Coordinates of C-alpha atoms and ligand atoms in Angstrom, one line a residue:
X1 CA 0.0 0.0 0.0
X2 CA 1.8 3.2 -1.1
X3 CA 2.3 6.0 1.4
X4 CA -0.3 8.3 -0.2
X5 CA -3.1 5.5 -0.4
X6 CA -2.2 4.6 3.2
X7 CA -2.6 8.3 4.3
X8 CA -6.0 8.5 2.5
X9 CA -7.1 5.2 4.1
X10 CA -5.8 6.4 7.4
X11 CA -7.6 9.7 7.2
X12 CA -10.8 8.2 5.8
X13 CA -11.1 5.0 7.7
X14 CA -8.5 5.7 10.5
X15 CA -7.9 2.0 9.9
X16 CA -5.9 0.1 12.5
X17 CA -3.0 -0.3 10.1
X18 CA -2.2 3.3 10.9
X19 CA -3.1 3.8 14.5
X20 CA -1.7 0.7 16.2
X21 CA 2.1 0.6 16.0
X22 CA 2.6 -3.0 16.7
X23 CA 4.1 -2.1 20.1
X24 CA 2.3 -3.8 23.0
X25 CA 0.7 -1.0 25.0
X26 CA 1.5 -0.7 28.7
X27 CA 4.1 -3.5 29.0
X28 CA 4.6 -2.9 32.7
X29 CA 1.0 -3.9 33.4
X30 CA 1.4 -7.2 31.6
X31 CA 2.3 -10.5 33.2
X32 CA 6.0 -11.4 32.8
X33 CA 9.2 -10.6 34.6
X34 CA 11.9 -8.0 34.6
X35 CA 15.5 -8.6 33.4
X36 CA 16.8 -5.5 35.2
X37 CA 19.9 -5.8 37.3
X38 CA 23.6 -6.4 36.6
X39 CA 24.4 -7.7 33.1
X40 CA 27.8 -8.9 32.0
X41 CA 29.5 -6.5 29.6
X42 CA 32.3 -6.6 27.0
X43 CA 33.6 -3.3 25.7
X44 CA 34.2 -3.8 21.9
X45 CA 35.5 -0.7 20.2
X46 CA 36.5 -2.7 17.1
X47 CA 33.3 -4.7 16.9
X48 CA 35.4 -7.8 17.1
X49 CA 32.5 -9.7 18.5
X50 CA 30.5 -8.9 15.3
X51 CA 33.0 -8.8 12.4
X52 CA 35.9 -11.0 11.6
X53 CA 39.3 -9.5 10.4
X54 CA 37.8 -9.4 6.9
X55 CA 35.0 -7.2 8.3
X56 CA 32.5 -10.0 7.4
X57 CA 29.9 -10.6 10.1
X58 CA 30.9 -13.5 12.3
X59 CA 28.8 -16.7 12.1
X60 CA 29.7 -17.3 15.7
X61 CA 30.3 -13.9 17.4
X62 CA 30.1 -12.8 21.0
X63 CA 26.3 -13.3 20.6
X64 CA 26.8 -17.0 20.7
X65 CA 28.1 -16.7 24.3
X66 CA 30.3 -19.8 23.7
X67 CA 32.2 -21.6 26.4
X68 CA 35.3 -23.8 25.5
X69 CA 34.0 -27.3 25.0
X70 CA 37.5 -28.7 25.6
X71 CA 40.9 -27.4 27.0
X72 CA 42.2 -26.9 23.5
X73 CA 39.3 -24.8 22.2
X74 CA 40.2 -21.1 21.5
X75 CA 37.5 -18.7 22.7
X76 CA 38.8 -15.1 23.4
X77 CA 35.8 -13.7 25.4
X78 CA 33.9 -14.9 28.4
X79 CA 30.8 -13.0 29.6
X80 CA 30.6 -15.0 32.9
X81 CA 34.1 -13.7 33.8
X82 CA 33.5 -10.2 32.6
X83 CA 32.6 -7.0 34.7
X84 CA 28.9 -6.0 35.1
X85 CA 26.9 -3.0 34.1
X86 CA 23.6 -2.2 35.7
X87 CA 20.5 -2.3 33.6
X88 CA 18.8 0.1 33.3
X89 CA 21.5 2.7 33.2
X90 CA 23.9 4.5 30.9
X91 CA 27.4 3.1 30.8
X92 CA 29.2 6.5 30.8
X93 CA 28.4 7.1 34.5
X94 CA 29.0 3.6 35.7
X95 CA 32.7 3.2 34.9
X96 CA 35.3 6.0 34.7
X97 CA 36.9 4.6 31.5
X98 CA 33.5 4.8 29.8
X99 CA 32.8 8.5 30.5
X100 CA 33.6 9.5 27.0
X101 CA 33.1 6.1 25.4
X102 CA 31.2 5.9 22.1
X103 CA 31.1 2.6 20.4
X104 CA 29.9 -1.0 20.9
X105 CA 29.4 -2.7 24.2
X106 CA 28.0 -6.2 24.4
X107 CA 25.6 -7.0 27.2
X108 CA 24.7 -10.6 28.3
X109 CA 22.2 -11.9 30.9
X110 CA 21.1 -15.4 31.9
X111 CA 17.5 -16.1 32.9
X112 CA 15.3 -19.1 33.4
X113 CA 11.8 -19.6 32.1
X114 CA 9.0 -22.1 32.8
X115 CA 7.8 -22.0 29.2
X116 CA 4.1 -22.8 28.8
X117 CA 2.3 -23.9 25.6
X118 CA -0.2 -21.4 24.1
X119 CA 1.8 -18.4 25.4
X120 CA 3.6 -15.7 23.5
X121 CA 6.8 -14.4 24.9
X122 CA 8.0 -10.9 23.9
X123 CA 11.2 -9.1 25.1
X124 CA 10.5 -5.4 25.7
X125 CA 13.2 -2.7 25.9
X126 CA 12.3 0.8 27.2
X127 CA 15.2 2.1 25.2
X128 CA 18.8 1.4 24.1
X129 CA 21.0 4.2 22.9
X130 CA 21.5 4.2 19.9
X131 CA 21.6 1.0 17.9
X132 CA 20.7 -2.4 19.4
X133 CA 21.0 -5.9 18.0
X134 CA 19.3 -8.5 20.2
X135 CA 20.1 -12.2 20.3
X136 CA 18.3 -14.9 22.3
X137 CA 20.2 -18.1 22.9
X138 CA 22.6 -17.1 20.2
X139 CA 19.8 -16.4 17.6
X140 CA 19.4 -12.9 16.2
X141 CA 15.8 -11.8 17.0
X142 CA 15.9 -8.2 15.8
X143 CA 17.5 -4.8 15.8
X144 CA 16.4 -1.2 16.6
X145 CA 17.7 2.2 15.8
X146 CA 16.9 5.3 18.0
X147 CA 18.0 5.9 21.6
X148 CA 14.8 7.1 23.3
X149 CA 11.8 4.9 22.2
X150 CA 10.7 1.4 23.1
X151 CA 10.9 -1.7 21.0
X152 CA 9.9 -5.4 21.4
X153 CA 10.6 -8.7 19.7
X154 CA 8.5 -11.9 19.8
X155 CA 11.0 -14.5 21.0
X156 CA 8.6 -17.4 21.7
X157 CA 10.4 -19.5 19.0
X158 CA 13.9 -18.9 20.4
X159 CA 13.1 -19.5 24.1
X160 CA 13.8 -22.8 25.8
X161 CA 12.1 -24.3 28.9
X162 CA 14.6 -23.7 31.6
X163 CA 17.9 -21.8 31.2
X164 CA 18.1 -19.1 28.5
X165 CA 20.4 -16.2 27.8
X166 CA 20.1 -12.9 26.0
X167 CA 22.8 -10.8 24.4
X168 CA 22.5 -7.2 23.2
X169 CA 25.0 -5.4 21.0
X170 CA 24.5 -1.7 22.0
X171 CA 26.3 0.9 19.9
X172 CA 26.1 4.7 20.5
X173 CA 28.4 5.8 17.8
X174 CA 27.2 9.0 16.2
X175 CA 26.7 9.0 12.4
X176 CA 25.7 11.9 10.1
X177 CA 22.5 10.1 8.9
X178 CA 21.1 9.5 12.3
X179 CA 18.3 11.2 14.4
X180 CA 19.8 13.1 16.2
X181 CA 22.8 13.6 13.9
X182 CA 26.5 13.9 15.0
X183 CA 26.2 17.2 17.1
X184 CA 24.0 17.9 20.0
X185 CA 24.3 19.8 23.3
X186 CA 23.7 16.8 25.5
X187 CA 25.7 13.8 26.6
X188 CA 25.6 10.8 24.3
X189 CA 24.8 8.4 27.2
X190 CA 25.1 4.8 25.8
X191 CA 23.7 1.5 26.7
X192 CA 20.5 -0.2 27.9
X193 CA 19.2 3.0 29.5
X194 CA 15.7 1.8 30.4
X195 CA 14.1 -1.3 31.8
X196 CA 14.0 -4.7 30.0
X197 CA 11.1 -7.0 30.5
X198 CA 9.9 -10.4 29.3
X199 CA 6.2 -10.2 28.5
X200 CA 4.2 -13.4 29.0
X201 CA 1.0 -13.1 26.9
X202 CA -1.8 -15.3 25.8
X203 CA -1.5 -16.7 22.3
X204 CA -4.2 -14.1 21.2
X205 CA -3.8 -10.9 23.1
X206 CA -4.8 -7.3 23.5
X207 CA -1.9 -5.5 21.8
X208 CA -2.9 -1.9 21.8
X209 CA -5.6 0.5 23.0
X210 CA -6.6 4.2 23.2
X211 CA -9.0 6.0 25.4
X212 CA -9.7 9.7 25.1
X213 CA -12.3 12.4 25.5
X214 CA -14.5 12.8 22.4
X215 CA -15.4 16.2 21.0
X216 CA -18.9 15.7 22.6
X217 CA -17.3 15.3 26.0
X218 CA -18.0 11.6 26.2
X219 CA -15.3 8.9 25.9
X220 CA -14.1 7.3 22.7
X221 CA -11.5 4.6 22.2
X222 CA -10.2 1.8 20.1
X223 CA -8.6 -1.6 20.7
X224 CA -6.2 -3.7 18.6
X225 CA -5.8 -7.4 19.2
X226 CA -2.8 -9.4 18.0
X227 CA -5.2 -11.1 15.5
X228 CA -8.8 -11.0 14.5
X229 CA -12.0 -12.0 16.3
X230 CA -13.0 -11.9 20.0
X231 CA -14.5 -9.4 22.4
X232 CA -12.6 -7.1 24.8
X233 CA -14.1 -5.9 28.1
X234 CA -13.3 -2.4 29.2
X235 CA -14.3 -1.0 32.6
X236 CA -13.6 2.5 34.1
X237 CA -13.8 2.7 37.9
X238 CA -16.4 5.2 39.1
X239 CA -17.5 6.1 35.6
X240 CA -18.7 3.5 33.3
X241 CA -20.1 0.0 33.7
X242 CA -18.1 -2.8 31.9
X243 CA -18.5 -2.5 28.2
X244 CA -18.0 -5.4 25.7
X245 CA -16.2 -4.5 22.5
X246 CA -16.3 -7.1 19.7
X247 CA -13.5 -6.7 17.2
X248 CA -13.4 -7.1 13.4
X249 CA -11.4 -9.7 11.5
X250 CA -8.3 -7.5 11.8
X251 CA -8.7 -7.5 15.5
X252 CA -9.7 -3.8 15.6
X253 CA -12.7 -2.0 17.0
X254 CA -13.7 1.5 17.8
X255 CA -16.2 2.3 20.6
X256 CA -17.7 5.2 22.6
X257 CA -18.8 5.3 26.2
X258 CA -21.7 7.6 27.1
X259 CA -20.0 8.8 30.2
X260 CA -19.0 12.4 31.3
X261 CA -15.7 12.1 33.1
X262 CA -14.3 14.8 35.4
X263 CA -11.6 16.5 33.4
X264 CA -7.9 16.3 34.0
X265 CA -6.1 19.6 34.6
X266 CA -3.1 20.8 36.6
X267 CA -5.5 22.1 39.3
X268 CA -7.2 18.7 39.5
X269 CA -5.2 15.9 37.8
X270 CA -8.1 13.4 37.9
X271 CA -7.1 9.9 36.7
X272 CA -9.4 7.0 36.3
X273 CA -8.5 3.3 37.0
X274 CA -9.2 1.5 33.7
X275 CA -9.3 -2.3 33.3
X276 CA -9.1 -4.1 30.0
X277 CA -10.0 -7.8 30.0
X278 CA -9.3 -10.2 27.1
X279 CA -8.5 -13.9 26.9
X280 CA -7.7 -14.2 30.6
X281 CA -5.5 -11.2 30.7
X282 CA -6.4 -8.1 32.8
X283 CA -4.5 -4.9 32.0
X284 CA -4.8 -2.0 34.4
X285 CA -4.1 1.6 33.5
X286 CA -4.6 5.1 34.9
X287 CA -6.0 7.5 32.3
X288 CA -7.1 11.1 32.5
X289 CA -9.5 12.9 30.1
X290 CA -9.0 16.4 28.9
X291 CA -9.3 18.5 25.8
X292 CA -6.6 20.7 24.3
X293 CA -7.0 23.0 21.4
X294 CA -6.0 26.4 19.9
X295 CA -8.2 29.3 19.0
X296 CA -6.3 32.2 17.3
X297 CA -3.4 33.0 19.6
X298 CA -5.0 31.2 22.6
X299 CA -4.4 27.7 23.9
X300 CA -7.5 26.2 25.5
X301 CA -7.4 23.5 28.1
X302 CA -10.9 22.0 28.6
X303 CA -12.3 25.0 26.8
X304 CA -10.5 27.6 29.0
X305 CA -7.6 29.8 27.9
X306 CA -4.4 28.7 29.7
X307 CA -0.9 30.1 30.2
X308 CA 1.8 27.4 30.2
X309 CA 4.1 28.3 33.1
X310 CA 6.9 25.9 32.2
X311 CA 10.5 24.8 32.5
X312 CA 12.7 22.7 30.2
X313 CA 14.5 19.7 31.4
X314 CA 16.8 16.9 30.2
X315 CA 16.4 13.3 31.3
X316 CA 19.2 13.3 33.8
X317 CA 19.1 12.0 37.4
X318 CA 18.4 14.4 40.2
X319 CA 22.0 14.0 41.4
X320 CA 23.3 14.7 37.9
X321 CA 25.5 13.1 35.4
X322 CA 23.5 10.0 34.4
X323 CA 20.4 9.0 32.5
X324 CA 17.3 9.1 34.6
X325 CA 14.9 6.2 34.3
X326 CA 13.0 5.4 37.5
X327 CA 9.8 6.6 39.1
X328 CA 11.9 8.1 42.0
X329 CA 14.0 10.1 39.5
X330 CA 10.8 11.4 37.9
X331 CA 9.1 12.2 41.2
X332 CA 12.2 14.2 42.4
X333 CA 12.8 16.1 39.1
X334 CA 9.1 17.0 38.5
X335 CA 8.8 17.8 42.2
X336 CA 11.5 20.4 41.8
X337 CA 9.7 21.8 38.7
X338 CA 6.5 21.9 40.7
X339 CA 8.3 23.8 43.5
X340 CA 9.1 26.4 40.8
X341 CA 5.4 27.0 40.3
X342 CA 5.1 25.4 36.9
X343 CA 2.0 23.7 35.3
X344 CA 4.0 22.6 32.2
X345 CA 7.3 21.0 31.4
X346 CA 9.2 20.7 28.1
X347 CA 10.9 17.3 28.1
X348 CA 13.9 18.1 25.8
X349 CA 14.9 17.0 23.2
X350 CA 13.8 13.4 22.9
X351 CA 11.1 11.1 24.4
X352 CA 11.8 10.8 28.1
X353 CA 11.1 7.5 29.9
X354 CA 7.5 6.5 30.6
X355 CA 7.8 7.1 34.3
X356 CA 8.2 10.8 33.6
X357 CA 4.9 10.9 31.6
X358 CA 3.0 8.9 34.2
X359 CA 4.4 11.0 37.0
X360 CA 3.3 14.2 35.0
X361 CA -0.2 12.7 34.8
X362 CA -0.3 12.1 38.5
X363 CA 1.2 15.5 39.4
X364 CA -0.9 17.5 36.9
X365 CA 1.9 18.8 34.8
X366 CA 1.2 19.5 31.1
X367 CA 3.9 18.1 28.8
X368 CA 5.7 19.1 25.6
X369 CA 7.1 15.8 24.3
X370 CA 9.7 15.9 21.5
X371 CA 11.6 13.7 19.0
X372 CA 15.3 14.5 18.5
X373 CA 15.1 16.1 15.0
X374 CA 17.7 18.5 16.3
X375 CA 19.8 21.1 14.5
X376 CA 21.2 19.8 11.1
X377 CA 19.7 16.4 10.4
X378 CA 19.9 15.4 6.8
X379 CA 16.5 16.6 5.6
X380 CA 16.9 15.5 2.0
X381 CA 17.7 11.8 2.9
X382 CA 14.6 9.6 2.7
X383 CA 16.3 7.1 5.1
X384 CA 16.6 9.9 7.7
X385 CA 13.0 10.9 7.3
X386 CA 12.0 7.2 7.9
X387 CA 14.0 7.2 11.1
X388 CA 12.4 10.4 12.3
X389 CA 8.9 9.1 11.5
X390 CA 9.6 5.8 13.2
X391 CA 10.7 7.6 16.4
X392 CA 7.6 9.8 16.2
X393 CA 5.3 6.8 15.7
X394 CA 7.0 4.9 18.6
X395 CA 6.7 8.0 20.9
X396 CA 3.0 8.5 20.1
X397 CA 2.3 4.7 20.4
X398 CA 3.8 4.5 23.9
X399 CA 2.3 7.7 25.3
X400 CA -1.0 8.3 23.5
X401 CA -3.0 7.6 26.7
X402 CA -1.1 10.1 28.8
X403 CA -3.4 13.1 29.5
X404 CA -0.4 15.2 30.5
X405 CA 1.0 15.4 27.0
X406 CA -0.6 18.3 25.2
X407 CA 2.1 19.0 22.6
X408 CA 4.0 16.8 20.2
X409 CA 7.2 18.6 19.1
X410 CA 8.6 17.5 15.8
X411 CA 11.9 19.5 15.8
X412 CA 14.3 21.8 17.6
X413 CA 16.3 24.6 16.0
X414 CA 16.4 23.3 12.5
X415 CA 17.9 25.5 9.8
X416 CA 15.9 26.8 6.9
X417 CA 17.7 24.7 4.3
X418 CA 16.7 22.5 1.3
X419 CA 14.2 19.8 2.2
X420 CA 13.6 20.9 5.8
X421 CA 10.1 22.3 5.3
X422 CA 8.9 19.3 3.3
X423 CA 10.5 16.9 5.9
X424 CA 8.9 18.6 8.8
X425 CA 5.5 19.1 7.1
X426 CA 5.3 15.4 6.5
X427 CA 6.2 14.7 10.1
X428 CA 3.5 17.1 11.3
X429 CA 0.9 15.3 9.0
X430 CA 2.0 11.9 10.3
X431 CA 1.6 13.1 13.9
X432 CA -1.9 14.4 13.1
X433 CA -2.7 11.1 11.4
X434 CA -1.6 9.1 14.4
X435 CA -3.1 11.4 17.0
X436 CA -5.5 14.2 16.1
X437 CA -6.2 15.1 19.7
X438 CA -3.0 16.9 20.5
X439 CA -1.3 20.1 19.3
X440 CA 1.8 20.0 17.0
X441 CA 4.7 22.3 17.7
X442 CA 8.4 22.8 17.0
X443 CA 11.2 25.0 18.6
X444 CA 12.4 27.6 16.1
X445 CA 15.5 29.8 16.4
X446 CA 15.5 31.8 13.2
X447 CA 13.6 35.1 13.3
X448 CA 14.1 38.2 11.2
X449 CA 15.5 41.4 12.8
X450 CA 13.0 44.2 12.5
X451 CA 13.5 47.8 13.8
X452 CA 14.6 47.1 17.3
X453 CA 12.8 43.8 17.5
X454 CA 12.1 40.4 16.1
X455 CA 9.6 39.2 13.5
X456 CA 8.5 35.6 13.8
X457 CA 8.4 34.6 10.1
X458 CA 9.8 31.0 9.8
X459 CA 7.5 29.3 7.3
X460 CA 7.4 26.2 9.5
X461 CA 5.1 28.3 11.7
X462 CA 2.3 27.8 9.2
X463 CA 2.6 24.0 9.7
X464 CA 2.5 23.8 13.5
X465 CA -0.4 24.6 15.8
X466 CA 1.8 26.3 18.4
X467 CA 5.0 28.1 17.6
X468 CA 8.0 27.5 19.9
X469 CA 10.7 30.2 19.9
X470 CA 14.2 29.7 21.3
X471 CA 15.9 33.0 21.9
X472 CA 18.9 33.8 24.1
X473 CA 18.8 37.5 24.5
X474 CA 21.4 38.6 27.0
X475 CA 23.5 35.4 26.5
X476 CA 24.2 34.6 22.8
X477 CA 23.5 38.2 21.9
X478 CA 22.8 41.6 23.5
X479 CA 23.3 42.7 27.1
X480 CA 20.9 41.5 29.7
X481 CA 19.5 45.1 30.0
X482 CA 18.8 45.3 26.3
X483 CA 16.3 42.5 26.4
X484 CA 13.5 44.3 28.3
X485 CA 13.0 46.6 25.4
X486 CA 13.1 43.9 22.7
X487 CA 9.8 43.9 20.8
X488 CA 8.4 40.7 19.2
X489 CA 5.9 40.5 16.3
X490 CA 4.5 37.5 14.4
X491 CA 3.2 36.9 10.9
X492 CA 1.0 34.2 12.3
X493 CA -2.2 34.4 14.4
X494 CA -1.0 31.5 16.5
X495 CA 0.0 31.0 20.2
X496 CA 3.7 31.3 20.9
X497 CA 5.7 29.6 23.6
X498 CA 9.2 30.9 24.4
X499 CA 10.6 27.4 24.5
X500 CA 14.1 28.5 25.4
X501 CA 15.7 31.5 27.0
X502 CA 18.3 31.8 29.8
X503 CA 21.9 32.1 30.7
X504 CA 24.7 30.2 32.3
X505 CA 25.9 30.5 35.9
X506 CA 28.1 28.5 38.2
X507 CA 26.1 27.9 41.4
X508 CA 27.8 29.7 44.2
X509 CA 29.7 32.1 42.0
X510 CA 28.7 35.7 42.9
X511 CA 29.8 39.0 41.5
X512 CA 28.8 42.0 39.4
X513 CA 25.6 41.4 37.3
X514 CA 27.7 42.2 34.2
X515 CA 30.1 39.4 35.0
X516 CA 29.4 36.2 33.0
X517 CA 28.9 33.0 34.9
X518 CA 27.8 34.7 38.1
X519 CA 24.4 34.0 39.6
X520 CA 23.8 37.8 39.4
X521 CA 24.4 37.8 35.6
X522 CA 22.0 34.9 35.1
X523 CA 19.4 36.6 37.3
X524 CA 19.7 39.8 35.3
X525 CA 19.1 37.9 32.1
X526 CA 15.9 36.4 33.6
X527 CA 14.8 39.8 35.0
X528 CA 15.0 41.5 31.7
X529 CA 13.7 38.6 29.6
X530 CA 10.6 38.3 31.8
X531 CA 9.8 42.0 31.1
X532 CA 10.3 41.3 27.4
X533 CA 8.0 38.3 27.6
X534 CA 5.3 40.2 29.5
X535 CA 5.1 42.6 26.5
X536 CA 4.4 39.8 23.9
X537 CA 0.7 39.9 23.5
X538 CA 0.5 36.5 21.7
X539 CA 2.7 34.7 24.3
X540 CA 0.9 31.7 25.8
X541 CA 3.7 30.0 27.6
X542 CA 7.4 29.6 28.3
X543 CA 9.9 26.9 29.2
X544 CA 13.2 28.6 30.2
X545 CA 16.4 26.7 29.5
X546 CA 16.7 24.9 31.9
X547 CA 15.7 23.3 35.3
X548 CA 19.1 21.9 36.1
X549 CA 22.8 21.9 34.9
X550 CA 23.3 18.9 32.6
X551 CA 26.2 17.1 31.0
X552 CA 27.3 18.4 27.6
X553 CA 30.4 17.5 25.6
X554 CA 30.3 21.0 24.1
X555 CA 31.1 22.7 27.4
X556 CA 34.7 22.2 28.4
X557 CA 35.5 25.6 30.1
X558 CA 37.6 24.6 33.1
X559 CA 36.5 25.6 36.6
X560 CA 33.2 26.8 35.3
X561 CA 31.6 24.3 33.0
X562 CA 33.8 21.1 33.1
X563 CA 31.4 19.4 30.6
X564 CA 28.3 20.8 32.3
X565 CA 25.9 23.1 30.6
X566 CA 25.5 25.7 33.4
X567 CA 22.1 27.2 32.3
X568 CA 20.3 25.3 35.0
X569 CA 18.3 27.2 37.7
X570 CA 19.7 24.4 39.8
X571 CA 23.2 23.1 39.9
X572 CA 23.8 19.5 38.7
X573 CA 22.9 18.2 42.1
X574 CA 20.0 20.4 42.8
X575 CA 21.4 23.5 44.5
X576 CA 19.3 26.6 43.8
X577 CA 20.7 29.7 42.0
X578 CA 19.4 33.2 42.5
X579 CA 17.4 33.1 39.2
X580 CA 15.4 30.2 40.6
X581 CA 13.7 32.4 43.2
X582 CA 13.2 35.1 40.6
X583 CA 11.3 32.8 38.3
X584 CA 9.4 31.1 41.2
X585 CA 8.1 34.5 42.4
X586 CA 7.2 35.5 38.8
X587 CA 5.2 32.2 38.4
X588 CA 3.5 32.7 41.7
X589 CA 2.3 36.1 40.6
X590 CA 1.2 34.8 37.2
X591 CA -0.7 31.9 38.8
X592 CA -2.4 34.3 41.2
X593 CA -3.2 36.8 38.3
X594 CA -5.2 34.2 36.4
Ligands
LIG601 C1 20.0 25.5 22.2 C2 19.5 24.1 22.2 C3 19.8 23.4 23.5 C4 21.1 23.9 24.1 C5 20.9 25.4 24.4 C6 22.2 26.0 24.9 O1 19.0 26.4 22.1 O2 18.2 23.9 21.8 O3 19.8 22.1 23.3 O4 21.4 23.3 25.2 O5 20.7 26.1 23.2 O6 22.9 26.6 24.1 O7 22.5 25.9 26.1

């Protein structure tokens, strides 16, 4: 089915072929077991475990996990005797030698299984950065590219009853034709960075589902089974009696529930306990219902104009210097954001782990979620577009039931070069095809200078619903004082979010407000930018850069940066800087003024 016919079918029929991604929804709620914990690791910069000296793929590489069968046999690796890396977790922060490491590391883990007939067994990875090849009992079961989205393989055929082993070749080398491409301003944390789980499913199972508020204020949804036929039961605690949903021969069905849910919002983040039943499996989820739309330059949440008091953050642990992945990490990071007085967070620049989104649901924080189409990706390369679309589809598939997500961002600071507008327009269309209930945005950094001010005129603005603007007045240009008088105009009658502004400061360094890197300089930049922002009549939100100092290979300044981007309002381990209080007080006033 060619792309265009598929799009027509999708738009006309919203047939399952488009909506369901093939990813099993809500893997943590499925029966099965975790493979988290210490895994053996072999550092393999020359990919010796994969290629022979003729660069031909090995028939029997490290993935075979072979042991010498006799004293004479030559085997030059041994997982059992090798050091361990924790899974989930990036490797860069676990071993000093791996701090800057980019390349291949082999992971190996033993597990036993009481294999039952009539069951499907899938292995689920929350994420592996960047490329992963997965082997079960020495057999290749699949590969995945993209460091921030989940993937799964059906390994029923490769599993044995009893002892089994899994091997993962993880490779975080940066290549020009990747998404993101070779340069970014965050640490290229490598490895199995999120949880791994074996899913134990019935032969015929509920693969995917969606539940949302319909335009009429009722509830609408769909289900996708692993194959045709059967009836799914859905029940929402305190709202709707159990509803039976018979599916078609493709295993798909749409349905509506005549129920009026209490709506989710930052003020009252109402979530309902939902139970799906099919073929002996019961899947529990917590889902909120809300409506998000734009009208002219306004953003409306549940029909009411809303101002998005936000902050940007990277997916780094509260104590800094490693990839965050757990519920506790999410609770602490979003707790700090909440303390700042925000009702909105920009999770930059890639899909963060699922715990972050579920925590945002619970805490009542609206979310800007983004795929890493960042800076100069190769816009004219069809293979690069396919990678970006895949990451977009995987992000939407994983998080479509999260009420907190109100914006899908398709790009950050992309130059106006050949192929870019077409590339991003297709991505926006794909996002709307997969999920028409959320707003599309992108962070733009090219505006025209215009008599003492800026004109928002990037043509991508006509494609998105909400325009994100990154502007560093007082840091990458102009003095802090010059910002308060800066005037912004726009060619578009659309809401604008100042998706990045800010300045660097070393926590604890004090001095004259004109001295870079002091807390006073950073505070002066905030002071003046907030005046500038208050004068932008079409501004409907902001996510200053950034909640916390984070690791960046682009920031080597000794004694100040030391490979930390210092634009945080908190130091790498959570110490507050002067600008923190300034922004908190500003948000307190804004919230009260509503
Ligand atoms: C850019 C970019 C960020 C980066 C920031 C900075 O705007 O989007 O990823 O970290 O600027 O320079 O600190």
